Tab-separated table of C-alpha atoms in Angstrom:
chain	number	residue	atom	x	y	z
Q	1	MET	CA	28.476	152.927	58.236
Q	2	LYS	CA	31.570	154.645	56.849
Q	3	PHE	CA	34.222	153.014	54.696
Q	4	ALA	CA	37.975	153.523	54.344
Q	5	TYR	CA	40.546	151.634	52.315
Q	6	TRP	CA	44.195	150.793	52.867
Q	7	VAL	CA	46.239	152.769	50.360
Q	8	PRO	CA	48.603	150.360	48.572
Q	9	ASN	CA	51.571	152.732	48.812
Q	10	VAL	CA	53.904	149.805	49.571
Q	11	SER	CA	54.866	147.022	47.194
Q	12	GLY	CA	53.433	143.544	47.622
Q	13	GLY	CA	49.805	144.542	48.036
Q	14	LEU	CA	47.821	143.728	51.169
Q	15	VAL	CA	48.691	140.028	51.431
Q	16	VAL	CA	52.069	138.359	51.917
Q	17	SER	CA	51.532	135.937	49.052
Q	18	THR	CA	52.839	135.212	45.567
Q	19	ILE	CA	49.300	135.105	44.174
Q	20	GLU	CA	48.781	137.487	41.260
Q	21	GLN	CA	47.788	140.929	42.499
Q	22	ARG	CA	46.748	143.515	39.924
Q	23	THR	CA	47.617	146.224	42.428
Q	24	ASP	CA	50.436	148.743	42.021
Q	25	TRP	CA	52.214	150.852	44.619
Q	26	SER	CA	52.955	153.689	42.154
Q	27	TYR	CA	51.506	157.174	42.483
Q	28	ASP	CA	49.730	157.055	39.113
Q	29	TYR	CA	47.885	153.877	40.092
Q	30	ASN	CA	47.024	155.260	43.519
Q	31	ALA	CA	45.763	158.592	42.207
Q	32	ARG	CA	43.431	156.721	39.846
Q	33	LEU	CA	42.346	154.449	42.694
Q	34	ALA	CA	41.630	157.379	45.032
Q	35	VAL	CA	39.263	159.013	42.529
Q	36	LEU	CA	37.562	155.661	41.901
Q	37	ALA	CA	37.217	155.043	45.653
Q	38	GLU	CA	35.598	158.388	46.445
Q	39	ASP	CA	33.124	157.727	43.620
Q	40	ASN	CA	32.296	154.284	45.033
Q	41	GLY	CA	31.379	155.053	48.606
Q	42	PHE	CA	34.715	155.482	50.362
Q	43	GLU	CA	34.996	158.456	52.690
Q	44	TYR	CA	38.536	157.784	53.951
Q	45	ALA	CA	41.848	156.337	52.770
Q	46	LEU	CA	44.708	155.295	55.087
Q	47	THR	CA	48.285	155.520	53.846
Q	48	GLN	CA	50.521	152.865	55.359
Q	49	VAL	CA	53.969	153.581	56.730
Q	50	ARG	CA	57.035	151.386	56.501
Q	51	TYR	CA	60.423	153.030	56.809
Q	52	ILE	CA	62.546	149.997	56.002
Q	53	ALA	CA	62.205	147.226	53.409
Q	54	SER	CA	60.662	144.230	55.151
Q	55	TYR	CA	58.277	141.263	55.050
Q	56	GLY	CA	56.942	141.426	51.522
Q	57	ALA	CA	57.062	145.261	51.370
Q	58	ALA	CA	60.375	145.812	49.626
Q	59	TYR	CA	59.433	149.297	48.427
Q	60	GLN	CA	57.316	151.939	50.100
Q	61	HIS	CA	56.337	155.580	49.666
Q	62	GLU	CA	56.404	157.792	52.773
Q	63	SER	CA	52.924	158.280	54.176
Q	64	THR	CA	52.555	162.033	54.778
Q	65	GLY	CA	53.868	163.147	51.393
Q	66	PHE	CA	51.819	160.473	49.647
Q	67	SER	CA	48.716	161.490	51.579
Q	68	LEU	CA	49.085	165.098	50.466
Q	69	ALA	CA	49.437	163.997	46.855
Q	70	LEU	CA	46.224	161.955	47.107
Q	71	LEU	CA	44.393	164.847	48.766
Q	72	LEU	CA	45.309	167.064	45.832
Q	73	ALA	CA	44.173	164.401	43.347
Q	74	THR	CA	40.684	164.105	44.872
Q	75	ARG	CA	37.729	166.297	45.818
Q	76	ARG	CA	36.032	164.630	48.792
Q	77	LEU	CA	38.261	161.819	50.074
Q	78	LYS	CA	39.726	162.255	53.558
Q	79	VAL	CA	43.251	160.867	53.713
Q	80	ILE	CA	44.753	159.560	56.955
Q	81	ALA	CA	48.551	159.516	57.188
Q	82	ALA	CA	50.061	156.878	59.485
Q	83	ILE	CA	52.906	158.330	61.567
Q	84	HIS	CA	55.249	157.175	64.347
Q	85	PRO	CA	55.945	159.200	67.507
Q	86	GLY	CA	59.665	158.932	68.093
Q	87	LEU	CA	60.384	159.417	64.404
Q	88	TRP	CA	58.342	162.645	64.212
Q	89	HIS	CA	58.287	165.670	66.489
Q	90	PRO	CA	54.618	166.540	67.090
Q	91	GLY	CA	55.222	170.227	66.373
Q	92	VAL	CA	56.688	169.485	62.939
Q	93	LEU	CA	53.860	167.091	62.106
Q	94	ALA	CA	51.243	169.571	63.360
Q	95	LYS	CA	52.616	172.166	60.927
Q	96	PHE	CA	52.683	169.747	57.987
Q	97	VAL	CA	49.126	168.563	58.608
Q	98	ALA	CA	47.829	172.123	59.038
Q	99	THR	CA	49.256	172.981	55.620
Q	100	ALA	CA	47.824	169.807	54.058
Q	101	ASP	CA	44.474	170.620	55.627
Q	102	HIS	CA	44.369	174.057	53.999
Q	103	LEU	CA	45.505	172.738	50.634
Q	104	SER	CA	42.751	170.091	50.688
Q	105	GLY	CA	39.893	172.087	52.164
Q	106	GLY	CA	39.908	170.318	55.538
Q	107	ARG	CA	40.412	166.658	54.576
Q	108	ALA	CA	43.677	165.737	56.317
Q	109	ALA	CA	43.879	163.266	59.218
Q	110	VAL	CA	46.515	161.240	61.084
Q	111	ASN	CA	46.818	157.704	62.434
Q	112	VAL	CA	49.214	157.575	65.398
Q	113	VAL	CA	51.151	154.290	65.345
Q	114	SER	CA	52.968	153.589	68.591
Q	115	GLY	CA	55.357	151.178	66.884
Q	116	TRP	CA	55.698	147.418	66.570
Q	117	PHE	CA	58.836	147.147	64.419
Q	118	LYS	CA	61.955	147.542	66.543
Q	119	ASP	CA	64.369	147.664	63.591
Q	120	GLU	CA	62.748	150.818	62.213
Q	121	PHE	CA	63.896	152.637	65.334
Q	122	THR	CA	67.180	150.995	66.261
Q	123	LYS	CA	68.585	150.937	62.715
Q	124	LEU	CA	68.022	154.692	62.578
Q	125	GLY	CA	69.836	155.050	65.885
Q	126	GLU	CA	66.650	155.898	67.787
Q	127	PRO	CA	65.777	154.389	71.189
Q	128	TRP	CA	63.285	151.514	71.327
Q	129	LEU	CA	61.016	152.058	74.332
Q	130	GLU	CA	59.245	149.228	76.112
Q	131	HIS	CA	55.607	148.680	75.164
Q	132	ASP	CA	53.725	150.772	77.709
Q	133	GLU	CA	56.245	153.606	77.408
Q	134	ARG	CA	55.599	153.740	73.661
Q	135	TYR	CA	51.917	154.293	74.408
Q	136	ARG	CA	52.682	156.920	77.042
Q	137	ARG	CA	54.714	158.755	74.414
Q	138	SER	CA	51.903	158.424	71.864
Q	139	GLU	CA	49.374	159.825	74.311
Q	140	GLU	CA	51.556	162.867	74.926
Q	141	PHE	CA	52.074	163.175	71.158
Q	142	ILE	CA	48.305	163.336	70.581
Q	143	ARG	CA	47.788	165.820	73.415
Q	144	VAL	CA	50.477	168.057	71.916
Q	145	LEU	CA	48.925	167.855	68.434
Q	146	ARG	CA	45.536	168.871	69.787
Q	147	GLU	CA	47.032	171.695	71.855
Q	148	LEU	CA	48.966	173.086	68.888
Q	149	TRP	CA	45.941	172.864	66.585
Q	150	THR	CA	43.504	174.589	68.964
Q	151	SER	CA	45.463	176.996	71.211
Q	152	ASP	CA	47.025	180.339	70.323
Q	153	HIS	CA	49.447	180.031	73.226
Q	154	ALA	CA	50.156	176.309	73.361
Q	155	GLU	CA	51.595	174.993	76.601
Q	156	PHE	CA	52.479	171.421	77.497
Q	157	GLY	CA	54.781	169.856	80.042
Q	158	GLY	CA	55.284	166.112	79.755
Q	159	ASP	CA	57.945	163.436	80.026
Q	160	PHE	CA	58.508	163.309	76.262
Q	161	TYR	CA	57.394	166.688	74.889
Q	162	ARG	CA	57.282	170.285	76.099
Q	163	LEU	CA	55.707	173.425	74.633
Q	164	HIS	CA	56.255	177.003	75.776
Q	165	ASP	CA	53.822	179.649	74.496
Q	166	PHE	CA	53.874	178.228	70.959
Q	167	ASP	CA	51.519	179.751	68.388
Q	168	LEU	CA	51.085	177.652	65.256
Q	169	ARG	CA	49.512	179.561	62.361
Q	170	PRO	CA	47.578	178.894	60.309
Q	171	LYS	CA	45.613	176.495	62.416
Q	172	PRO	CA	43.947	173.622	60.544
Q	173	ILE	CA	40.465	174.213	59.207
Q	174	ALA	CA	37.876	173.866	61.975
Q	175	GLY	CA	34.182	173.211	61.448
Q	176	PRO	CA	31.093	171.709	63.088
Q	177	GLY	CA	32.065	168.417	64.695
Q	178	ARG	CA	35.675	168.863	63.570
Q	179	PRO	CA	37.652	171.249	65.796
Q	180	HIS	CA	40.901	169.883	64.291
Q	181	PRO	CA	42.025	167.092	61.913
Q	182	GLU	CA	40.737	163.707	63.055
Q	183	ILE	CA	43.136	161.632	65.145
Q	184	PHE	CA	43.057	157.867	64.618
Q	185	GLN	CA	44.934	155.297	66.669
Q	186	GLY	CA	45.459	151.551	66.522
Q	187	GLY	CA	46.523	148.813	68.914
Q	188	ASN	CA	44.845	145.929	70.706
Q	189	SER	CA	46.613	146.002	74.063
Q	190	THR	CA	45.160	147.278	77.324
Q	191	SER	CA	47.411	150.341	77.073
Q	192	ALA	CA	46.105	151.048	73.565
Q	193	ARG	CA	42.458	150.727	74.623
Q	194	LEU	CA	42.894	153.028	77.617
Q	195	MET	CA	44.807	155.586	75.573
Q	196	ALA	CA	42.078	155.631	72.924
Q	197	GLY	CA	39.449	156.248	75.557
Q	198	ARG	CA	41.388	159.212	76.917
Q	199	VAL	CA	42.627	161.040	73.821
Q	200	SER	CA	41.825	159.595	70.369
Q	201	ASP	CA	38.917	160.403	68.064
Q	202	TRP	CA	38.966	156.975	66.409
Q	203	TYR	CA	40.211	153.554	67.508
Q	204	PHE	CA	41.329	151.103	64.813
Q	205	SER	CA	41.206	147.389	65.555
Q	206	ASN	CA	42.895	144.562	63.724
Q	207	GLY	CA	40.504	142.067	62.145
Q	208	LYS	CA	38.166	140.516	64.717
Q	209	ASP	CA	35.117	138.272	64.923
Q	210	PHE	CA	31.967	139.450	66.710
Q	211	ASP	CA	33.170	138.417	70.181
Q	212	GLY	CA	36.531	140.118	69.734
Q	213	VAL	CA	34.922	143.371	68.609
Q	214	THR	CA	32.447	143.324	71.494
Q	215	GLU	CA	35.239	142.942	74.055
Q	216	GLN	CA	37.343	145.759	72.612
Q	217	LEU	CA	34.408	148.112	72.255
Q	218	ALA	CA	33.425	147.594	75.873
Q	219	ASP	CA	36.904	148.481	77.122
Q	220	VAL	CA	37.342	151.569	74.939
Q	221	ARG	CA	33.837	152.871	75.631
Q	222	ALA	CA	34.189	152.415	79.377
Q	223	GLU	CA	37.430	154.401	79.490
Q	224	ALA	CA	36.016	157.088	77.198
Q	225	ALA	CA	32.916	157.420	79.411
Q	226	ARG	CA	35.138	157.962	82.446
Q	227	HIS	CA	36.525	161.018	80.672
Q	228	GLY	CA	33.233	162.248	79.255
Q	229	ARG	CA	34.225	161.322	75.713
Q	230	ARG	CA	33.019	159.188	72.804
Q	231	VAL	CA	35.488	157.314	70.624
Q	232	ARG	CA	34.441	155.959	67.243
Q	233	PHE	CA	35.461	152.437	66.266
Q	234	GLY	CA	37.083	151.285	63.004
Q	235	LEU	CA	37.597	147.613	62.100
Q	236	ASN	CA	40.067	146.134	59.638
Q	237	GLY	CA	38.752	143.682	57.061
Q	238	PHE	CA	40.088	142.096	53.882
Q	239	MET	CA	37.165	141.826	51.490
Q	240	ILE	CA	36.815	139.048	48.947
Q	241	ALA	CA	33.439	139.622	47.279
Q	242	ARG	CA	32.543	137.349	44.383
Q	243	ASP	CA	29.339	136.293	42.636
Q	244	THR	CA	29.339	132.977	44.538
Q	245	GLU	CA	30.652	131.982	47.954
Q	246	ALA	CA	32.610	129.136	46.373
Q	247	GLU	CA	34.526	131.612	44.190
Q	248	ALA	CA	35.351	133.807	47.172
Q	249	ARG	CA	36.510	130.860	49.287
Q	250	GLU	CA	38.706	129.605	46.461
Q	251	VAL	CA	40.438	132.994	46.260
Q	252	LEU	CA	41.147	132.869	49.991
Q	253	ARG	CA	42.443	129.296	49.680
Q	254	GLU	CA	44.803	130.316	46.871
Q	255	ILE	CA	46.097	133.380	48.740
Q	256	VAL	CA	47.027	131.242	51.744
Q	257	ALA	CA	48.361	128.357	49.637
Q	258	LYS	CA	50.723	130.752	47.851
Q	259	ALA	CA	51.821	132.586	50.998
Q	260	ASP	CA	55.499	133.445	51.352
Q	261	PRO	CA	56.363	131.387	54.468
Q	262	ALA	CA	59.617	133.172	55.282
Q	263	ALA	CA	58.033	136.611	55.038
Q	264	VAL	CA	54.936	135.597	57.024
Q	265	GLU	CA	56.948	133.925	59.769
Q	266	GLY	CA	59.408	136.825	59.926
Q	267	PHE	CA	56.567	139.286	60.237
Q	268	GLY	CA	54.930	137.143	62.927
Q	269	ALA	CA	58.134	137.012	64.962
Q	270	ALA	CA	58.569	140.799	64.702
Q	271	VAL	CA	55.030	141.745	65.663
Q	272	ARG	CA	54.371	139.267	68.455
Q	273	GLN	CA	57.023	140.895	70.602
Q	274	ALA	CA	54.778	143.982	70.731
Q	275	GLY	CA	52.119	142.103	72.693
Q	276	ALA	CA	54.543	139.830	74.517
Q	277	ALA	CA	56.017	142.946	76.096
Q	278	THR	CA	52.711	143.774	77.820
Q	279	ALA	CA	51.974	142.674	81.349
Q	280	ASP	CA	48.758	140.856	80.408
Q	281	ARG	CA	49.907	139.484	77.005
Q	282	ARG	CA	46.930	141.215	75.409
Q	283	GLY	CA	48.652	142.920	72.509
Q	284	MET	CA	48.124	142.754	68.774
Q	285	TRP	CA	48.757	139.495	66.898
Q	286	GLN	CA	49.128	137.419	70.086
Q	287	ASP	CA	46.607	134.800	68.932
Q	288	SER	CA	47.110	135.201	65.176
Q	289	THR	CA	47.624	132.018	63.183
Q	290	PHE	CA	49.847	131.670	60.107
Q	291	GLU	CA	46.760	132.120	57.904
Q	292	ASP	CA	45.778	135.284	59.793
Q	293	LEU	CA	49.230	136.804	59.301
Q	294	VAL	CA	49.136	136.316	55.534
Q	295	GLN	CA	46.975	139.450	55.679
Q	296	TYR	CA	49.148	141.429	58.021
Q	297	ASN	CA	46.393	143.110	60.016
Q	298	ASP	CA	44.327	139.939	60.554
Q	299	GLY	CA	41.862	141.039	57.875
Q	300	PHE	CA	40.595	137.531	57.079
Q	301	ARG	CA	39.297	137.161	60.645
Q	302	THR	CA	36.560	139.748	60.074
Q	303	GLY	CA	34.913	137.345	57.632
Q	304	LEU	CA	34.098	139.657	54.724
Q	305	ILE	CA	34.393	136.758	52.293
Q	306	GLY	CA	31.479	135.570	50.160
Q	307	THR	CA	28.701	136.992	48.017
Q	308	PRO	CA	27.673	140.650	48.107
Q	309	GLU	CA	24.595	139.650	50.091
Q	310	GLN	CA	26.580	137.706	52.687
Q	311	ILE	CA	29.121	140.491	53.116
Q	312	ALA	CA	26.494	143.234	53.397
Q	313	GLU	CA	24.665	141.284	56.103
Q	314	ARG	CA	27.895	140.801	58.043
Q	315	ILE	CA	28.831	144.484	57.769
Q	316	VAL	CA	25.456	145.532	59.169
Q	317	ALA	CA	25.779	142.948	61.950
Q	318	TYR	CA	29.063	144.581	62.958
Q	319	LYS	CA	27.370	147.968	62.824
Q	320	ARG	CA	24.800	146.754	65.356
Q	321	LEU	CA	27.682	145.907	67.690
Q	322	GLY	CA	29.018	149.451	67.417
Q	323	VAL	CA	31.479	149.470	64.521
Q	324	ASP	CA	31.408	152.902	62.838
Q	325	LEU	CA	33.849	152.342	59.984
Q	326	PHE	CA	35.370	149.493	57.997
Q	327	LEU	CA	38.991	149.781	56.870
Q	328	LEU	CA	39.146	147.520	53.824
Q	329	GLY	CA	41.867	145.849	51.810
Q	330	PHE	CA	41.485	144.064	48.472
Q	331	LEU	CA	43.446	141.744	46.195
Q	332	HIS	CA	42.842	143.599	42.906
Q	333	TYR	CA	42.029	147.131	44.012
Q	334	LEU	CA	40.627	148.854	40.936
Q	335	GLU	CA	38.270	146.031	39.987
Q	336	GLU	CA	37.199	145.218	43.518
Q	337	VAL	CA	36.637	148.795	44.702
Q	338	GLU	CA	34.298	149.266	41.764
Q	339	TYR	CA	32.584	145.928	42.518
Q	340	PHE	CA	32.138	147.044	46.122
Q	341	GLY	CA	30.517	150.296	45.038
Q	342	SER	CA	28.144	148.695	42.562
Q	343	ARG	CA	27.304	145.375	44.235
Q	344	VAL	CA	28.017	145.475	47.985
Q	345	LEU	CA	27.418	149.042	49.140
Q	346	PRO	CA	23.845	149.335	47.776
Q	347	LEU	CA	22.899	146.232	49.773
Q	348	VAL	CA	24.459	147.684	52.922
Q	349	ARG	CA	22.435	150.875	52.489
Q	350	GLU	CA	19.231	148.881	51.902
Q	351	LEU	CA	19.783	146.871	55.088
Q	352	GLU	CA	20.516	150.053	57.048
Q	353	ALA	CA	17.330	151.659	55.700
Q	354	ASP	CA	15.280	148.560	56.557
Q	355	ALA	CA	16.641	148.582	60.108
Q	356	ALA	CA	15.784	152.268	60.477
Q	357	GLU	CA	12.224	151.690	59.249
Q	358	GLN	CA	11.781	148.855	61.737
Q	359	GLY	CA	13.016	151.079	64.552
Q	360	GLN	CA	16.057	148.960	65.305
Q	361	PRO	CA	18.830	150.662	67.257
Q	362	ALA	CA	21.720	152.044	65.245
Q	363	ARG	CA	24.020	149.951	67.428
Q	364	ALA	CA	23.749	147.641	70.372
Q	365	GLY	CA	23.184	149.414	73.658
Q	366	THR	CA	21.778	152.649	72.200
């Protein structure tokens, strides 16, 4: 099992609540956190992207520049920059990431976000496409990135992007199992699942219980198999690990009790339109409750709340279903990342080793 963390490069932390959060969105704090994270079992970090002040995130650092800064502050950590097709040209991004990859020794990655926040486009004077068109554009965007990163004479003819004998040099650093920087993608809708199966290296899911993960995995894997591909699966989770379950549950209760109702409800109204625009109403946040939206990627629903032992057992249970990576958020990052590395991760590794000794499958169905 691999682990990533949400980079707190926006103000307000990872919950829309007035509860005390000893987390800072500054670069100095984040550089310290990145070094601590790579020394406590984290292989990846994901920089968020907000372009406009909104919903508890009044201030935010841009994701690609911040990612490069964190890459230069660390030695092993892979940093994933969230980006929006429609606000980036894929050729410009491909060049930026290739440079970041060389400066970091091959540790740059991207997370392609098709877009849920209409105002970020329309208030910049950019068109807001309907849901499935946004995913068609994202799929072309990913195909163009891959073509630019791997071909000396890149060609592409699509509805949104076109290339004509384009040679990007230097190419990103290629190696065994990594022909180009890893491409992550999120989204819960049918369009998102099918797109992941066709073109993405990793599929990120919002927080989900076991049944929700099983359903999504089945869809993504089936589409990937039709194209002779394998897509790895990342799951969002907000971790509250404490010495007793009662302590952890009390923290959750306080977070929700001190939620900012206006910000939570505003966020809910903005994001639900993303799924409501789909034909089958299967998009992200469609069944999210007020409590779920206090952690804006449904992180509470994954259930990583309790003692180190309880959380480790749940993580390994998700691994058996096919989850390859956990994308984690925390209330007090520095303290809790260190607690994860010293108290939770060793138990996860013990359970994984025990399963291997007993000959259990690495994941269900294998």
